[in-house]
Amino acid sequence: MIDGHYLLRRIGYSGAAFFVCITITFFILHLMPGDYITNYLLSLSHTIPQEAVDQFYQQYGLDRPLGEQYIIYICNILQGQWGYSYQYGLPVFPMIMQKLSWSLVILLPAVLLGIIIGIVLGAWSGWRSGGKKDLALFNIMIVFRAIPEFWWAIMAVWVFAFYLQWFPLGGFTSISVLISGLNPWDVLYHAILPICLMTSFVATGNYYMMRNSMIAVIGEDYITTARAKGLDERAVLWRHALKNALLPMVTMTTFQVAGIIMGNVFIETVFSWPGIGLLTTDALRMRDLPLLEGIFLLDALMTIGAMLAADILASYLDPRIRMGDQ
Amino acid sequence: MSLLAVSNLSVQFEGRAGTVPVLDHIDLEINTGEQVALIGESGCGKTVFGMSVMRLLPSNARVTGSARYAGRDLILADEREMQQVRGKKIAMISQNSAFALNPVLTIGDQIAEPLTLHTSCRGNDLHREVIALLTSLGIERPEENMQKYPHQFSGGMRERILIAMALACNPDLIIADEPTSGLDALVKAQILELLRTVMQDRTLLLITHDLGTASALASHTAVMYAGEIVEYGPTQDLFTYPLHPYTQGLIAASPSAGFHPIPGVSPAPGQVPSGCWFCPRCSCAMDRCSTVHPSLKKTGTNRQVRCLRYD
């Protein structure tokens, strides 16, 4: 399992990685050509008074040298100050949290379900690899995966929402929300189609990995040993193959869960879902730097946290990994 | 009395490139209390023979012939019947101890597995049984060691664990596939000594390419070449007076005899020459040898040889 000193050191490294991440993010974002004024405001109106432009730069500290801006940024971050959005003039953190919670409505159930379905189907398919059922499922998955997500999303809207009218065309709630307030059932009704689609995408990815992992495990000598003991196929699968095949999945699935934080641009665009994916593309187009920095900071935090969690989890599942053993 | 009587056993593998014969009409009898070694070079089909008796070959293998054990033919037995034979009646010590144990289960669990499967031994009895097995195979501090995982043991220890697993249900026949592969000389000598003690009054089919292992453990030896048996006899006789030129070549190639290699390489499966399969490499081949395929013939009281010179 885990040696305490090692864990502390690991957390220290994670902190260092986090700082490297936000430093690179900060400089790349600030080195992007164009800014909020030139990219966005000028496209709306050609006559912005020079005083207003100067005031904007001064207000957000953009007139200072980049190094100084960076130091101010780091100091603010350490104090929990994530800054204000250029576009909305609102604090960044609550904005991100609000959009994120909408993204999670779709992504959390979709990723969890997708991982489970992918692993179960992949294990089944890998265990019967080469058989007719396995090949059928494998080819279905290839076709599904080969066509981009947004095409499936558009088709789903077209068939299930437009033609069959089982689901709404988009959005996260009905117009009745203005009278009766937000209704969880109404939101769920709007979320079902995007959840189903997202679940299928996540499931296909995990299906491939689990299938390959299972095929590799089946060829191992200890599976033959297990059969030679007289175990039936079910026991060989459950007791000997499954846990070994799951080991490589731990890292990948942990990252997928962490990746929820970035939302899904395609799904959110097609379904007009007010999630963090849309917020990100929007902020990028507007050069809304504080908002982008906030989103990427959260992403860095989650990814680094996921790496740590994956290592700890793996060390509990795999006795050969003893974190801290030299 | 014969415990396992294999007759006319042939194995072919079906692949994309067609059918590849691996074993050709093998006849081999193993009597209760005998230790029979099957020797030959890599790729001659030794392991496939053991696996076909256990019915553990992959699904693309076509097995014909018979392997009679306790009144039934294992080749025709269905999967459920075989599950009652494997581990309980016929146990296997797999090749390569580094990979033959499941890395995520403790060795105690893995040794207990055949016992829970085939006996009514549970709970404390099971625990005691596992400890007794470990102790009898020279594993110290069994209480502590049964909680450990395979990677925490050395190669020699893992081999002992594999032997313990095979002996757990006190099977009628043990098939040991290269039980000393990958061990250094000192550990190998210890394992051989241990195997000699535990196999003394058991029935063993030993599969090996190592002549030393065969002569240390086996009462009888069968020599395989390119998927068929070319010579069979009591181990001591066979090693002292080898009849078949291939056996003579094997013995001459061993370190103690001065490393004299047999010229050429053994034929790839399915590409055997007409006539005697060993003929192209044989130093005493006659004209007939390239056209007539010899059959396995009895010579003397208890020897068999597949060579035209003894016709």
PDB file of C-alpha atoms in Angstrom, chain A residues 106-263:
ATOM      1  CA  ILE A 106     -25.298  15.392 -18.430  1.00  0.00           C
ATOM      2  CA  LEU A 107     -21.724  14.304 -17.981  1.00  0.00           C
ATOM      3  CA  LEU A 108     -21.688  12.769 -14.532  1.00  0.00           C
ATOM      4  CA  PRO A 109     -24.336  10.105 -15.214  1.00  0.00           C
ATOM      5  CA  ALA A 110     -23.059   9.672 -18.785  1.00  0.00           C
ATOM      6  CA  VAL A 111     -19.427   9.109 -17.838  1.00  0.00           C
ATOM      7  CA  LEU A 112     -20.201   6.785 -14.939  1.00  0.00           C
ATOM      8  CA  LEU A 113     -22.719   4.755 -16.955  1.00  0.00           C
ATOM      9  CA  GLY A 114     -20.442   4.792 -19.997  1.00  0.00           C
ATOM     10  CA  ILE A 115     -17.504   3.461 -18.015  1.00  0.00           C
ATOM     11  CA  ILE A 116     -19.579   0.664 -16.496  1.00  0.00           C
ATOM     12  CA  ILE A 117     -21.268  -0.326 -19.766  1.00  0.00           C
ATOM     13  CA  GLY A 118     -17.974  -0.113 -21.675  1.00  0.00           C
ATOM     14  CA  ILE A 119     -16.166  -2.290 -19.160  1.00  0.00           C
ATOM     15  CA  VAL A 120     -18.922  -4.903 -18.980  1.00  0.00           C
ATOM     16  CA  LEU A 121     -19.306  -5.161 -22.765  1.00  0.00           C
ATOM     17  CA  GLY A 122     -15.538  -5.072 -23.284  1.00  0.00           C
ATOM     18  CA  ALA A 123     -14.953  -7.832 -20.745  1.00  0.00           C
ATOM     19  CA  TRP A 124     -17.674  -9.977 -22.314  1.00  0.00           C
ATOM     20  CA  SER A 125     -16.416  -9.334 -25.835  1.00  0.00           C
ATOM     21  CA  GLY A 126     -12.767  -9.929 -24.942  1.00  0.00           C
ATOM     22  CA  TRP A 127     -13.604 -13.145 -23.133  1.00  0.00           C
ATOM     23  CA  ARG A 128     -15.320 -14.421 -26.299  1.00  0.00           C
ATOM     24  CA  SER A 129     -12.830 -12.823 -28.659  1.00  0.00           C
ATOM     25  CA  GLY A 130     -12.914 -14.266 -32.133  1.00  0.00           C
ATOM     26  CA  GLY A 131     -16.472 -15.518 -31.760  1.00  0.00           C
ATOM     27  CA  LYS A 132     -19.353 -14.329 -33.917  1.00  0.00           C
ATOM     28  CA  LYS A 133     -21.013 -12.287 -31.164  1.00  0.00           C
ATOM     29  CA  ASP A 134     -17.742 -10.596 -30.271  1.00  0.00           C
ATOM     30  CA  LEU A 135     -17.014  -9.677 -33.883  1.00  0.00           C
ATOM     31  CA  ALA A 136     -20.534  -8.344 -34.384  1.00  0.00           C
ATOM     32  CA  LEU A 137     -20.281  -6.094 -31.335  1.00  0.00           C
ATOM     33  CA  PHE A 138     -16.730  -5.075 -32.233  1.00  0.00           C
ATOM     34  CA  ASN A 139     -17.773  -3.951 -35.718  1.00  0.00           C
ATOM     35  CA  ILE A 140     -20.821  -2.086 -34.445  1.00  0.00           C
ATOM     36  CA  MET A 141     -18.531  -0.211 -32.069  1.00  0.00           C
ATOM     37  CA  ILE A 142     -16.090   0.620 -34.876  1.00  0.00           C
ATOM     38  CA  VAL A 143     -18.845   2.082 -37.063  1.00  0.00           C
ATOM     39  CA  PHE A 144     -20.256   4.020 -34.141  1.00  0.00           C
ATOM     40  CA  ARG A 145     -16.875   5.417 -33.228  1.00  0.00           C
ATOM     41  CA  ALA A 146     -15.757   6.171 -36.781  1.00  0.00           C
ATOM     42  CA  ILE A 147     -18.544   8.735 -37.309  1.00  0.00           C
ATOM     43  CA  PRO A 148     -18.022  11.973 -35.362  1.00  0.00           C
ATOM     44  CA  GLU A 149     -20.003  12.695 -32.209  1.00  0.00           C
ATOM     45  CA  PHE A 150     -21.778  15.758 -33.556  1.00  0.00           C
ATOM     46  CA  TRP A 151     -23.169  13.818 -36.538  1.00  0.00           C
ATOM     47  CA  TRP A 152     -24.750  11.282 -34.184  1.00  0.00           C
ATOM     48  CA  ALA A 153     -26.021  14.155 -32.041  1.00  0.00           C
ATOM     49  CA  ILE A 154     -27.629  15.860 -35.050  1.00  0.00           C
ATOM     50  CA  MET A 155     -29.130  12.542 -36.203  1.00  0.00           C
ATOM     51  CA  ALA A 156     -30.477  11.878 -32.732  1.00  0.00           C
ATOM     52  CA  VAL A 157     -32.120  15.289 -32.604  1.00  0.00           C
ATOM     53  CA  TRP A 158     -33.515  14.784 -36.100  1.00  0.00           C
ATOM     54  CA  VAL A 159     -34.953  11.308 -35.444  1.00  0.00           C
ATOM     55  CA  PHE A 160     -35.994  11.383 -31.785  1.00  0.00           C
ATOM     56  CA  ALA A 161     -36.803  15.063 -31.300  1.00  0.00           C
ATOM     57  CA  PHE A 162     -37.946  16.277 -34.708  1.00  0.00           C
ATOM     58  CA  TYR A 163     -39.563  13.180 -36.246  1.00  0.00           C
ATOM     59  CA  LEU A 164     -40.716  11.092 -33.327  1.00  0.00           C
ATOM     60  CA  GLN A 165     -41.041  14.089 -30.994  1.00  0.00           C
ATOM     61  CA  TRP A 166     -40.105  11.972 -27.995  1.00  0.00           C
ATOM     62  CA  PHE A 167     -37.720  14.579 -26.712  1.00  0.00           C
ATOM     63  CA  PRO A 168     -37.377  18.369 -26.963  1.00  0.00           C
ATOM     64  CA  LEU A 169     -35.208  19.806 -29.736  1.00  0.00           C
ATOM     65  CA  GLY A 170     -32.738  21.384 -27.345  1.00  0.00           C
ATOM     66  CA  GLY A 171     -32.230  23.589 -24.351  1.00  0.00           C
ATOM     67  CA  PHE A 172     -32.278  22.590 -20.731  1.00  0.00           C
ATOM     68  CA  THR A 173     -35.815  23.492 -19.699  1.00  0.00           C
ATOM     69  CA  SER A 174     -39.245  24.301 -21.121  1.00  0.00           C
ATOM     70  CA  ILE A 175     -40.591  27.798 -21.506  1.00  0.00           C
ATOM     71  CA  SER A 176     -42.986  27.058 -18.640  1.00  0.00           C
ATOM     72  CA  VAL A 177     -40.058  27.614 -16.287  1.00  0.00           C
ATOM     73  CA  LEU A 178     -40.958  31.313 -16.380  1.00  0.00           C
ATOM     74  CA  ILE A 179     -44.272  30.587 -14.674  1.00  0.00           C
ATOM     75  CA  SER A 180     -43.743  27.473 -12.565  1.00  0.00           C
ATOM     76  CA  GLY A 181     -40.018  27.678 -11.779  1.00  0.00           C
ATOM     77  CA  LEU A 182     -37.294  25.108 -12.455  1.00  0.00           C
ATOM     78  CA  ASN A 183     -38.628  21.566 -12.385  1.00  0.00           C
ATOM     79  CA  PRO A 184     -36.144  18.673 -12.042  1.00  0.00           C
ATOM     80  CA  TRP A 185     -38.330  16.366 -14.125  1.00  0.00           C
ATOM     81  CA  ASP A 186     -38.447  18.892 -16.907  1.00  0.00           C
ATOM     82  CA  VAL A 187     -34.635  19.196 -16.835  1.00  0.00           C
ATOM     83  CA  LEU A 188     -34.283  15.421 -16.865  1.00  0.00           C
ATOM     84  CA  TYR A 189     -36.640  15.226 -19.851  1.00  0.00           C
ATOM     85  CA  HIS A 190     -34.351  17.637 -21.698  1.00  0.00           C
ATOM     86  CA  ALA A 191     -31.221  15.818 -20.546  1.00  0.00           C
ATOM     87  CA  ILE A 192     -32.110  12.242 -21.501  1.00  0.00           C
ATOM     88  CA  LEU A 193     -31.127  12.433 -25.164  1.00  0.00           C
ATOM     89  CA  PRO A 194     -27.724  14.091 -24.581  1.00  0.00           C
ATOM     90  CA  ILE A 195     -27.057  11.706 -21.675  1.00  0.00           C
ATOM     91  CA  CYS A 196     -27.774   8.659 -23.857  1.00  0.00           C
ATOM     92  CA  LEU A 197     -25.504   9.918 -26.625  1.00  0.00           C
ATOM     93  CA  MET A 198     -22.679  10.836 -24.276  1.00  0.00           C
ATOM     94  CA  THR A 199     -22.989   7.489 -22.502  1.00  0.00           C
ATOM     95  CA  SER A 200     -22.555   5.668 -25.824  1.00  0.00           C
ATOM     96  CA  PHE A 201     -19.446   7.684 -26.712  1.00  0.00           C
ATOM     97  CA  VAL A 202     -17.810   7.054 -23.357  1.00  0.00           C
ATOM     98  CA  ALA A 203     -18.830   3.375 -23.512  1.00  0.00           C
ATOM     99  CA  THR A 204     -17.200   2.749 -26.916  1.00  0.00           C
ATOM    100  CA  GLY A 205     -13.833   4.088 -25.747  1.00  0.00           C
ATOM    101  CA  ASN A 206     -13.880   1.965 -22.619  1.00  0.00           C
ATOM    102  CA  TYR A 207     -15.151  -1.030 -24.577  1.00  0.00           C
ATOM    103  CA  TYR A 208     -12.018  -1.088 -26.758  1.00  0.00           C
ATOM    104  CA  MET A 209      -9.627  -0.748 -23.864  1.00  0.00           C
ATOM    105  CA  MET A 210     -11.346  -3.381 -21.766  1.00  0.00           C
ATOM    106  CA  ARG A 211     -11.619  -5.806 -24.680  1.00  0.00           C
ATOM    107  CA  ASN A 212      -7.915  -5.501 -25.455  1.00  0.00           C
ATOM    108  CA  SER A 213      -7.011  -5.785 -21.820  1.00  0.00           C
ATOM    109  CA  MET A 214      -9.144  -8.916 -21.470  1.00  0.00           C
ATOM    110  CA  ILE A 215      -7.640 -10.517 -24.582  1.00  0.00           C
ATOM    111  CA  ALA A 216      -4.167  -9.911 -23.193  1.00  0.00           C
ATOM    112  CA  VAL A 217      -5.118 -11.473 -19.850  1.00  0.00           C
ATOM    113  CA  ILE A 218      -6.690 -14.563 -21.453  1.00  0.00           C
ATOM    114  CA  GLY A 219      -3.343 -15.427 -23.024  1.00  0.00           C
ATOM    115  CA  GLU A 220      -1.559 -15.383 -19.657  1.00  0.00           C
ATOM    116  CA  ASP A 221      -0.206 -18.584 -18.134  1.00  0.00           C
ATOM    117  CA  TYR A 222      -2.110 -18.144 -14.874  1.00  0.00           C
ATOM    118  CA  ILE A 223      -5.390 -18.492 -16.768  1.00  0.00           C
ATOM    119  CA  THR A 224      -4.218 -21.907 -17.972  1.00  0.00           C
ATOM    120  CA  THR A 225      -3.197 -22.712 -14.391  1.00  0.00           C
ATOM    121  CA  ALA A 226      -6.686 -21.770 -13.205  1.00  0.00           C
ATOM    122  CA  ARG A 227      -8.308 -24.012 -15.822  1.00  0.00           C
ATOM    123  CA  ALA A 228      -5.910 -26.829 -14.938  1.00  0.00           C
ATOM    124  CA  LYS A 229      -7.242 -26.690 -11.383  1.00  0.00           C
ATOM    125  CA  GLY A 230     -10.658 -27.659 -12.718  1.00  0.00           C
ATOM    126  CA  LEU A 231     -12.330 -24.263 -12.399  1.00  0.00           C
ATOM    127  CA  ASP A 232     -15.225 -23.697 -14.764  1.00  0.00           C
ATOM    128  CA  GLU A 233     -15.103 -20.852 -17.262  1.00  0.00           C
ATOM    129  CA  ARG A 234     -17.228 -18.541 -15.112  1.00  0.00           C
ATOM    130  CA  ALA A 235     -14.904 -18.905 -12.143  1.00  0.00           C
ATOM    131  CA  VAL A 236     -11.847 -18.409 -14.331  1.00  0.00           C
ATOM    132  CA  LEU A 237     -13.384 -15.196 -15.665  1.00  0.00           C
ATOM    133  CA  TRP A 238     -14.586 -13.786 -12.346  1.00  0.00           C
ATOM    134  CA  ARG A 239     -11.831 -14.922 -10.025  1.00  0.00           C
ATOM    135  CA  HIS A 240      -8.771 -14.855 -12.237  1.00  0.00           C
ATOM    136  CA  ALA A 241      -9.257 -12.771 -15.369  1.00  0.00           C
ATOM    137  CA  LEU A 242     -11.451  -9.823 -14.438  1.00  0.00           C
ATOM    138  CA  LYS A 243      -9.370  -8.167 -11.742  1.00  0.00           C
ATOM    139  CA  ASN A 244      -6.214  -8.439 -13.825  1.00  0.00           C
ATOM    140  CA  ALA A 245      -7.956  -7.038 -16.877  1.00  0.00           C
ATOM    141  CA  LEU A 246      -9.341  -4.127 -14.851  1.00  0.00           C
ATOM    142  CA  LEU A 247      -5.919  -2.959 -13.649  1.00  0.00           C
ATOM    143  CA  PRO A 248      -5.008  -0.925 -16.754  1.00  0.00           C
ATOM    144  CA  MET A 249      -8.517   0.565 -16.779  1.00  0.00           C
ATOM    145  CA  VAL A 250      -8.064   2.325 -13.438  1.00  0.00           C
ATOM    146  CA  THR A 251      -5.835   5.077 -14.786  1.00  0.00           C
ATOM    147  CA  MET A 252      -7.912   5.680 -17.887  1.00  0.00           C
ATOM    148  CA  THR A 253     -11.264   5.848 -16.158  1.00  0.00           C
ATOM    149  CA  THR A 254      -9.972   8.158 -13.438  1.00  0.00           C
ATOM    150  CA  PHE A 255      -8.831  10.571 -16.131  1.00  0.00           C
ATOM    151  CA  GLN A 256     -12.183  10.367 -17.863  1.00  0.00           C
ATOM    152  CA  VAL A 257     -13.959  11.314 -14.668  1.00  0.00           C
ATOM    153  CA  ALA A 258     -11.551  14.237 -14.232  1.00  0.00           C
ATOM    154  CA  GLY A 259     -12.147  15.243 -17.852  1.00  0.00           C
ATOM    155  CA  ILE A 260     -15.816  15.932 -17.107  1.00  0.00           C
ATOM    156  CA  ILE A 261     -14.661  19.332 -15.919  1.00  0.00           C
ATOM    157  CA  MET A 262     -14.081  20.503 -19.485  1.00  0.00           C
ATOM    158  CA  GLY A 263     -17.604  19.633 -20.550  1.00  0.00           C
TER     159      GLY A 263
END
